[in-house]
Amino acid sequence: MKRIKYRKVRKVQPNYYEYTGAYKNDPVEMQLFTYDEHGCKEYQKVHLDVIQKKCTSSQNQNTIKWLNIHGLHDVELIKQIGELLHVESFIIGDILNTSRRTRIEELGNDILFFSVKSVLPEEEEGSMATEQISFLLKDNMIISFQEKKSDYFSHIRERIRTGVGVIRKKKNDYLLYLMLDAIMENFFVTIEKYEDRIEALNMQAKTDQRADFIADVEKAKENLNFLKRSITPIREALFNIKNDEDEQDYEVIESTSYTFFTRLHQKSLELLDQIEYDMNSLDSASNFYYSAQGQRMNEIMKTLTIFSVVFMPMTFVVGVYGMNFDHIPELHFKNGYFYALGLMVALALIMIIYFKRKKWF
């Protein structure tokens, strides 16, 4: 699992930018959608001149523009896009710094910044991929910054192309809702995969006595805690939007769209509830494993104790007649050896019968 680590950088210049993520090999690609109720246009692998022409023009103010960027390691390109759209430099720094916490912030009355963490399970069992996705809403435009190319929003692109639903009738805040909803669905997919693993661990707790079972449980707990740390800030950001519905603090979000963000907040609560339930299931598996181990140890100790107690009188008899005294009365009995063996067997049988009647085994 990839940890989120804060990197403290000594900034020699005020506007020093550095991409702190791990995805630095794939080429940076940009796609642009422009659409309204009547149709849409799609531009693949666009350049800055196309963005400047299509996104900063005063024409077609009712047309929604969605610029999607795959790859953040080209720092100069991200900086130029920020300057083109008149975005504050510290926001560009937060987009490039993937160690920052999820947050929402309104800049003035015309720009809304939303940065979230998204996760997906990887093919390797127990591992998890992390990606920061940032959004900028300005006028009728929305820009999404992704660290790498992925299929989070494929279904959204298809809905824009085909005009299915109300997406082409809504503003850019509705598009933000759809993309956040897609990210939340990825959390559900990730948790569902881990629930299969948790179910397997619960079954192993009842049948498996492996020493590394607890290590597997702790790794699953660590992953769930990581998911919880990723979802909690999203819940807080969505809670702020939901609570500000009456005050209309976020000018970029229309009043008719607050209901959608309330639904997202409800989804975040469902995710956290599910994680809490899974954590309790893992705790139950650990407790059952320790209880089973303790019970197994108790059975072993009981068996060893019974053997010790049964042989204790026999050891006493052997010790008595093993002393090196010349005048032991039974020493010269013709059948003394067999008498001693019989006594030891009789004592053992008496002890076993007594334990059996007491139901000690």
GROMACS .gro file of N, CA and C in nm, residues 173-262:
model
  270
  173ASP      N    1  -2.126   2.240  -1.221
  173ASP     CA    2  -2.131   2.184  -1.086
  173ASP      C    3  -2.192   2.045  -1.085
  174TYR      N    4  -2.285   2.021  -1.179
  174TYR     CA    5  -2.343   1.886  -1.190
  174TYR      C    6  -2.238   1.788  -1.243
  175LEU      N    7  -2.153   1.833  -1.333
  175LEU     CA    8  -2.044   1.749  -1.383
  175LEU      C    9  -1.947   1.717  -1.269
  176LEU      N   10  -1.921   1.814  -1.182
  176LEU     CA   11  -1.837   1.788  -1.065
  176LEU      C   12  -1.901   1.681  -0.978
  177TYR      N   13  -2.031   1.690  -0.958
  177TYR     CA   14  -2.101   1.589  -0.879
  177TYR      C   15  -2.084   1.451  -0.939
  178LEU      N   16  -2.098   1.438  -1.071
  178LEU     CA   17  -2.085   1.307  -1.136
  178LEU      C   18  -1.944   1.251  -1.120
  179MET      N   19  -1.843   1.336  -1.130
  179MET     CA   20  -1.706   1.287  -1.117
  179MET      C   21  -1.675   1.247  -0.971
  180LEU      N   22  -1.725   1.324  -0.875
  180LEU     CA   23  -1.708   1.285  -0.735
  180LEU      C   24  -1.782   1.156  -0.705
  181ASP      N   25  -1.899   1.140  -0.766
  181ASP     CA   26  -1.975   1.018  -0.747
  181ASP      C   27  -1.899   0.898  -0.803
  182ALA      N   28  -1.831   0.916  -0.918
  182ALA     CA   29  -1.751   0.807  -0.975
  182ALA      C   30  -1.636   0.770  -0.883
  183ILE      N   31  -1.574   0.870  -0.820
  183ILE     CA   32  -1.466   0.843  -0.725
  183ILE      C   33  -1.519   0.767  -0.604
  184MET      N   34  -1.637   0.805  -0.556
  184MET     CA   35  -1.698   0.735  -0.443
  184MET      C   36  -1.729   0.590  -0.479
  185GLU      N   37  -1.772   0.567  -0.602
  185GLU     CA   38  -1.800   0.430  -0.645
  185GLU      C   39  -1.673   0.346  -0.643
  186ASN      N   40  -1.558   0.407  -0.674
  186ASN     CA   41  -1.432   0.333  -0.667
  186ASN      C   42  -1.401   0.291  -0.523
  187PHE      N   43  -1.439   0.375  -0.428
  187PHE     CA   44  -1.423   0.335  -0.288
  187PHE      C   45  -1.510   0.214  -0.256
  188PHE      N   46  -1.633   0.214  -0.307
  188PHE     CA   47  -1.721   0.098  -0.285
  188PHE      C   48  -1.661  -0.028  -0.345
  189VAL      N   49  -1.605  -0.016  -0.466
  189VAL     CA   50  -1.542  -0.131  -0.532
  189VAL      C   51  -1.424  -0.182  -0.450
  190THR      N   52  -1.343  -0.089  -0.400
  190THR     CA   53  -1.227  -0.127  -0.320
  190THR      C   54  -1.269  -0.197  -0.191
  191ILE      N   55  -1.368  -0.141  -0.123
  191ILE     CA   56  -1.414  -0.201   0.003
  191ILE      C   57  -1.476  -0.338  -0.024
  192GLU      N   58  -1.549  -0.351  -0.134
  192GLU     CA   59  -1.609  -0.480  -0.166
  192GLU      C   60  -1.502  -0.587  -0.186
  193LYS      N   61  -1.393  -0.551  -0.251
  193LYS     CA   62  -1.284  -0.646  -0.269
  193LYS      C   63  -1.223  -0.685  -0.135
  194TYR      N   64  -1.206  -0.589  -0.047
  194TYR     CA   65  -1.149  -0.620   0.084
  194TYR      C   66  -1.246  -0.699   0.171
  195GLU      N   67  -1.375  -0.685   0.148
  195GLU     CA   68  -1.470  -0.764   0.224
  195GLU      C   69  -1.458  -0.912   0.190
  196ASP      N   70  -1.427  -0.944   0.065
  196ASP     CA   71  -1.401  -1.085   0.030
  196ASP      C   72  -1.281  -1.137   0.107
  197ARG      N   73  -1.178  -1.053   0.118
  197ARG     CA   74  -1.059  -1.091   0.195
  197ARG      C   75  -1.092  -1.107   0.342
  198ILE      N   76  -1.175  -1.017   0.396
  198ILE     CA   77  -1.213  -1.022   0.537
  198ILE      C   78  -1.295  -1.148   0.566
  199GLU      N   79  -1.384  -1.183   0.475
  199GLU     CA   80  -1.463  -1.305   0.492
  199GLU      C   81  -1.372  -1.428   0.495
  200ALA      N   82  -1.271  -1.429   0.407
  200ALA     CA   83  -1.176  -1.541   0.407
  200ALA      C   84  -1.099  -1.546   0.538
  201LEU      N   85  -1.061  -1.430   0.592
  201LEU     CA   86  -0.990  -1.428   0.720
  201LEU      C   87  -1.079  -1.476   0.834
  202ASN      N   88  -1.207  -1.443   0.830
  202ASN     CA   89  -1.299  -1.492   0.934
  202ASN      C   90  -1.311  -1.643   0.930
  203MET      N   91  -1.310  -1.700   0.810
  203MET     CA   92  -1.314  -1.846   0.798
  203MET      C   93  -1.183  -1.908   0.846
  204GLN      N   94  -1.071  -1.844   0.814
  204GLN     CA   95  -0.942  -1.896   0.858
  204GLN      C   96  -0.928  -1.892   1.009
  205ALA      N   97  -0.989  -1.793   1.073
  205ALA     CA   98  -0.979  -1.783   1.218
  205ALA      C   99  -1.037  -1.906   1.287
  206LYS      N  100  -1.131  -1.974   1.222
  206LYS     CA  101  -1.197  -2.091   1.281
  206LYS      C  102  -1.126  -2.222   1.247
  207THR      N  103  -1.043  -2.219   1.144
  207THR     CA  104  -0.983  -2.345   1.099
  207THR      C  105  -0.831  -2.339   1.089
  208ASP      N  106  -0.775  -2.221   1.077
  208ASP     CA  107  -0.632  -2.208   1.048
  208ASP      C  108  -0.556  -2.174   1.176
  209GLN      N  109  -0.446  -2.244   1.198
  209GLN     CA  110  -0.362  -2.217   1.315
  209GLN      C  111  -0.227  -2.159   1.275
  210ARG      N  112  -0.221  -2.097   1.155
  210ARG     CA  113  -0.094  -2.042   1.109
  210ARG      C  114  -0.049  -1.927   1.199
  211ALA      N  115   0.083  -1.920   1.216
  211ALA     CA  116   0.138  -1.814   1.301
  211ALA      C  117   0.125  -1.677   1.236
  212ASP      N  118   0.120  -1.671   1.100
  212ASP     CA  119   0.114  -1.542   1.032
  212ASP      C  120  -0.029  -1.497   1.005
  213PHE      N  121  -0.126  -1.564   1.065
  213PHE     CA  122  -0.266  -1.523   1.047
  213PHE      C  123  -0.289  -1.383   1.100
  214ILE      N  124  -0.236  -1.354   1.218
  214ILE     CA  125  -0.254  -1.222   1.278
  214ILE      C  126  -0.189  -1.115   1.193
  215ALA      N  127  -0.076  -1.148   1.129
  215ALA     CA  128  -0.011  -1.051   1.040
  215ALA      C  129  -0.102  -1.016   0.923
  216ASP      N  130  -0.174  -1.115   0.868
  216ASP     CA  131  -0.269  -1.089   0.760
  216ASP      C  132  -0.383  -1.000   0.807
  217VAL      N  133  -0.431  -1.026   0.927
  217VAL     CA  134  -0.540  -0.946   0.982
  217VAL      C  135  -0.495  -0.801   1.003
  218GLU      N  136  -0.376  -0.782   1.056
  218GLU     CA  137  -0.326  -0.648   1.081
  218GLU      C  138  -0.304  -0.571   0.951
  219LYS      N  139  -0.261  -0.640   0.846
  219LYS     CA  140  -0.244  -0.574   0.717
  219LYS      C  141  -0.379  -0.530   0.661
  220ALA      N  142  -0.481  -0.615   0.676
  220ALA     CA  143  -0.615  -0.577   0.632
  220ALA      C  144  -0.666  -0.457   0.712
  221LYS      N  145  -0.639  -0.455   0.842
  221LYS     CA  146  -0.679  -0.339   0.924
  221LYS      C  147  -0.608  -0.212   0.879
  222GLU      N  148  -0.480  -0.226   0.846
  222GLU     CA  149  -0.405  -0.110   0.800
  222GLU      C  150  -0.465  -0.052   0.672
  223ASN      N  151  -0.503  -0.140   0.580
  223ASN     CA  152  -0.564  -0.093   0.455
  223ASN      C  153  -0.699  -0.025   0.481
  224LEU      N  154  -0.778  -0.082   0.571
  224LEU     CA  155  -0.908  -0.022   0.602
  224LEU      C  156  -0.889   0.113   0.672
  225ASN      N  157  -0.791   0.123   0.758
  225ASN     CA  158  -0.762   0.252   0.822
  225ASN      C  159  -0.719   0.356   0.719
  226PHE      N  160  -0.643   0.310   0.618
  226PHE     CA  161  -0.602   0.400   0.511
  226PHE      C  162  -0.725   0.449   0.434
  227LEU      N  163  -0.818   0.359   0.405
  227LEU     CA  164  -0.942   0.399   0.338
  227LEU      C  165  -1.020   0.499   0.423
  228LYS      N  166  -1.024   0.473   0.551
  228LYS     CA  167  -1.097   0.564   0.641
  228LYS      C  168  -1.035   0.702   0.642
  229ARG      N  169  -0.901   0.708   0.644
  229ARG     CA  170  -0.833   0.838   0.641
  229ARG      C  171  -0.855   0.910   0.509
  230SER      N  172  -0.880   0.834   0.402
  230SER     CA  173  -0.904   0.896   0.272
  230SER      C  174  -1.048   0.947   0.259
  231ILE      N  175  -1.142   0.876   0.320
  231ILE     CA  176  -1.284   0.911   0.304
  231ILE      C  177  -1.326   1.021   0.402
  232THR      N  178  -1.270   1.021   0.522
  232THR     CA  179  -1.314   1.118   0.624
  232THR      C  180  -1.303   1.263   0.578
  233PRO      N  181  -1.191   1.306   0.515
  233PRO     CA  182  -1.187   1.445   0.467
  233PRO      C  183  -1.290   1.474   0.358
  234ILE      N  184  -1.320   1.374   0.274
  234ILE     CA  185  -1.424   1.394   0.172
  234ILE      C  186  -1.559   1.416   0.239
  235ARG      N  187  -1.586   1.337   0.343
  235ARG     CA  188  -1.711   1.356   0.416
  235ARG      C  189  -1.719   1.496   0.474
  236GLU      N  190  -1.609   1.545   0.531
  236GLU     CA  191  -1.609   1.679   0.590
  236GLU      C  192  -1.633   1.786   0.485
  237ALA      N  193  -1.568   1.771   0.367
  237ALA     CA  194  -1.587   1.869   0.261
  237ALA      C  195  -1.731   1.869   0.211
  238LEU      N  196  -1.788   1.751   0.192
  238LEU     CA  197  -1.927   1.742   0.147
  238LEU      C  198  -2.023   1.792   0.254
  239PHE      N  199  -1.987   1.772   0.380
  239PHE     CA  200  -2.070   1.823   0.490
  239PHE      C  201  -2.076   1.976   0.486
  240ASN      N  202  -1.961   2.038   0.455
  240ASN     CA  203  -1.958   2.184   0.444
  240ASN      C  204  -2.050   2.233   0.333
  241ILE      N  205  -2.048   2.163   0.219
  241ILE     CA  206  -2.137   2.202   0.108
  241ILE      C  207  -2.282   2.185   0.150
  242LYS      N  208  -2.312   2.071   0.214
  242LYS     CA  209  -2.450   2.043   0.253
  242LYS      C  210  -2.501   2.147   0.354
  243ASN      N  211  -2.417   2.185   0.447
  243ASN     CA  212  -2.459   2.281   0.550
  243ASN      C  213  -2.470   2.423   0.498
  244ASP      N  214  -2.400   2.452   0.388
  244ASP     CA  215  -2.402   2.588   0.334
  244ASP      C  216  -2.511   2.608   0.229
  245GLU      N  217  -2.603   2.512   0.222
  245GLU     CA  218  -2.709   2.521   0.121
  245GLU      C  219  -2.795   2.646   0.142
  246ASP      N  220  -2.831   2.675   0.266
  246ASP     CA  221  -2.919   2.790   0.293
  246ASP      C  222  -2.845   2.922   0.273
  247GLU      N  223  -2.717   2.927   0.314
  247GLU     CA  224  -2.642   3.052   0.303
  247GLU      C  225  -2.590   3.078   0.162
  248GLN      N  226  -2.585   2.970   0.079
  248GLN     CA  227  -2.534   2.984  -0.059
  248GLN      C  228  -2.392   3.041  -0.058
  249ASP      N  229  -2.307   2.985   0.032
  249ASP     CA  230  -2.170   3.036   0.043
  249ASP      C  231  -2.087   3.006  -0.081
  250TYR      N  232  -2.116   2.894  -0.148
  250TYR     CA  233  -2.042   2.860  -0.268
  250TYR      C  234  -2.118   2.911  -0.390
  251GLU      N  235  -2.071   3.023  -0.442
  251GLU     CA  236  -2.140   3.087  -0.554
  251GLU      C  237  -2.135   3.003  -0.681
  252VAL      N  238  -2.031   2.920  -0.695
  252VAL     CA  239  -2.016   2.841  -0.817
  252VAL      C  240  -2.119   2.730  -0.825
  253ILE      N  241  -2.171   2.686  -0.710
  253ILE     CA  242  -2.268   2.577  -0.706
  253ILE      C  243  -2.408   2.635  -0.707
  254GLU      N  244  -2.488   2.591  -0.800
  254GLU     CA  245  -2.627   2.639  -0.810
  254GLU      C  246  -2.712   2.579  -0.699
  255SER      N  247  -2.818   2.648  -0.664
  255SER     CA  248  -2.904   2.602  -0.555
  255SER      C  249  -2.968   2.467  -0.584
  256THR      N  250  -2.995   2.440  -0.713
  256THR     CA  251  -3.059   2.313  -0.749
  256THR      C  252  -2.963   2.195  -0.741
  257SER      N  253  -2.833   2.221  -0.724
  257SER     CA  254  -2.734   2.113  -0.723
  257SER      C  255  -2.696   2.069  -0.583
  258TYR      N  256  -2.738   2.143  -0.481
  258TYR     CA  257  -2.700   2.106  -0.345
  258TYR      C  258  -2.753   1.969  -0.306
  259THR      N  259  -2.868   1.932  -0.362
  259THR     CA  260  -2.925   1.802  -0.330
  259THR      C  261  -2.832   1.689  -0.373
  260PHE      N  262  -2.766   1.705  -0.486
  260PHE     CA  263  -2.674   1.601  -0.533
  260PHE      C  264  -2.556   1.584  -0.439
  261PHE      N  265  -2.502   1.695  -0.389
  261PHE     CA  266  -2.388   1.686  -0.298
  261PHE      C  267  -2.431   1.631  -0.162
  262THR      N  268  -2.556   1.653  -0.125
  262THR     CA  269  -2.609   1.590  -0.003
  262THR      C  270  -2.611   1.439  -0.018
   0.00000   0.00000   0.00000
